[in-house]
């Protein structure tokens, strides 16, 4: 009897990129659900728009590059990028913000560098930063949590708001928007108020902003699940939270009037999303086990430094891109000792 | 209980051992035809010592060579040499090579055995010669001549013998059942090896799930009343059965890169090899049979068989009830490091521990390869602590220098990296290609160096000859001149 011959190992692979990406998407669900609950269905509209644009962009560019389209789209990486970018954007961002960000992420940050696996920068964060520096006004207009004002919007209002940039006649723009907790800590500190005073403002909840705590909790939950499923290692999230927490604790201990508590920083803004879903993007992170811990610590520290002393209220995107820059060097210096070789 | 150590990485693989682990060893039928490839190891070609038409007896040497890595080959039954012809040999290349074909006569007559009276009275050199003469090689799969391993040279001090009973590859159970069936032969074999090596410590390592084997060996040791030998259970983690990994787990020692176990004072032998040594020394029987696991969902009856070396695989499969319809691939060895065979009219050889007739659902049939996403899973799984992903980039780019820098030749091709890679990249293929390219290049460089030396030598010889000729003609001229001068002088005197 004749048989086909192939090289060893013959055992089936235990994992696939498609599966990894799918699980990342599943893990995002609790966080997205919380966001939708507190900020309205605009979140879902943005995600749908971003995913559609990302798939179209990826398909066209794959076509231009003469690459297989169907099987590549199946790897879901474009969808992950789109979702991550969409949930980082202000919920009431007009449609073209999402479109421009996703196009930049997919076309420039991903495919101009060679596509999945070759991009040195996290595409979603590259898109985010581009938007932040180009359209600062639209990028900082955050919606107030539902209980503080936006509950009045129905589905049609949402579509109108995002696609036509129109609010219902009886609602003022200022009534539905509000600074994010991180933002208001910044501006209010600038006005001479102390942190304990600022935290009595209505936007704040128990730890960070109203609603934000639940969103952070959702991402934390999804992230822990990914860890448990061994889709991500513990090194980057723990490193990041540790770096951020350590910095925040030291400053808080020095002056708790000027610096917010570490618990605030760990829950506010994109901390949890960044720690479990963005900094952990394998393509752009350090690869060795020790290297990843260092990488996480570095990004966490950068987040704090930029939040407190930098020009932007939330700093995850910048910190991650800077981390991306250092990844090759970190890998170089954390090369393991080969079995049987001298150190 | 002895302490054990860890090595980096490794995988817990689905074992699939229950298919065959708890069945008795079945004696395979005597085949009509025995096939013996003359190439026993890559690059070691034996010379046939029999010719077509000769009758042979079981245990008779039919091929040998004076290459230092060669061991003689014995007929596994009596019969007539039919021919010496090209057949497909069990080798990853799937190529044909000369084989001795013996038609068996069914009488199974053997040469009289020549056991050693008392091995304890024999010097190591005599035992080594006996072991070589019995054709014994490592039966764990590597087929390295045992007599050579037993002679590590005077500059290395050996203190420990490790018997490898860790069958870390999925499916394979031949060592496990052998340990259960013949613990005494293994223990006696170990003692002979220890005597030949003059070492005071012997450790038999079995995986922690092999309870029966552990008990059988413990009882056999108890009976031998030799305190120098112990059995130890080690975790079932692939590739613990790799020599350097096993030494690490059992002794905590790291065999240096590029070195051999003897460099850290250890000699490793497979448990089956120990039993073969016992049979050769105490029973006077050369190596003509071994236990082979025939398994996989692609064959009707999975079992361990004691088969004559040289038996065609198709014979064994028939005795296992034939193939299932689902059979997809025929593998010699395990699913991690074994190689796929193009057909089943190929004999088992000394190194054959397993025939895996795998159904389509048991093996990777079509991998959907994606670009590397730098997830680092491969590095986490690598038992040698390499960076498989870096090796992949450099071997794919053909950058052999960089491959060397990332220790390509420390890679044991265990396949851990490839099995965990979510991008399903055929990593090991790239490493194999880069290795053979490096070797080819080195050979080329060597050839070039030899050619250059030859050329230089020729030039030198030419120059020398020229110089010699010049010298000769100068002398001749001188002599002539002298002669002339003398003549003139005589003339003048006259
Ligand atoms: S496991 Fe595969 S995808 Fe992951 S880093 Fe290694 S080679 Fe790349
Ligand atoms: S095949 Fe080589 S590189 Fe891959 S895990 Fe095994 S030793 Fe490491």
XYZ file of C-alpha atoms in Angstrom, chain B residues 17 20-21 23 25 138-142 163-169 171-183 186 204-207 209-210 212-214 216-217 241 246 269-276 290-294 303-306 350-354:
66
model
C -0.776 4.836 24.938
C -1.297 -0.842 23.244
C 0.170 -0.443 26.733
C -1.551 -6.027 26.093
C 3.732 -8.944 23.663
C 20.742 1.793 20.639
C 17.221 0.445 20.310
C 15.529 3.669 21.388
C 15.559 4.942 17.838
C 19.012 6.409 17.333
C 18.703 3.411 31.454
C 16.132 5.266 29.433
C 12.663 3.858 29.994
C 10.921 7.167 29.383
C 8.920 6.684 26.255
C 7.975 10.287 25.865
C 6.544 10.148 22.350
C 1.610 6.068 21.092
C 4.856 4.160 21.670
C 4.733 1.466 24.359
C 7.342 -1.126 23.335
C 9.728 -0.220 26.162
C 6.916 -0.076 28.681
C 5.733 -3.611 27.901
C 9.278 -4.918 27.711
C 9.952 -3.571 31.200
C 6.857 -5.383 32.413
C 7.659 -8.615 30.587
C 11.416 -8.889 31.038
C 12.513 -6.837 34.015
C 16.896 -5.373 31.742
C 16.515 3.261 35.440
C 14.148 6.110 34.591
C 10.495 5.394 33.830
C 7.599 7.799 33.372
C 2.343 6.619 34.767
C 4.241 3.351 34.215
C 3.509 -1.826 36.442
C 6.917 -1.358 34.849
C 8.130 0.449 37.964
C 8.425 -5.107 37.963
C 11.820 -3.428 37.796
C 13.224 10.741 26.640
C 16.737 12.830 30.543
C 21.209 3.425 27.166
C 17.716 2.454 26.248
C 16.105 -0.290 28.388
C 15.637 -2.460 25.300
C 19.336 -2.144 24.567
C 20.119 -3.372 28.085
C 17.962 -6.439 27.530
C 19.728 -7.054 24.193
C 13.000 -6.591 18.921
C 9.686 -5.384 20.298
C 7.792 -3.051 17.985
C 4.609 -1.151 18.798
C 2.097 -1.384 15.974
C -0.403 -4.334 19.866
C 3.237 -4.830 20.722
C 4.961 -7.461 18.680
C 8.241 -9.264 19.046
C 17.082 -2.271 14.630
C 15.973 1.286 15.383
C 12.278 0.691 14.654
C 10.375 1.088 17.901
C 6.975 1.878 16.463
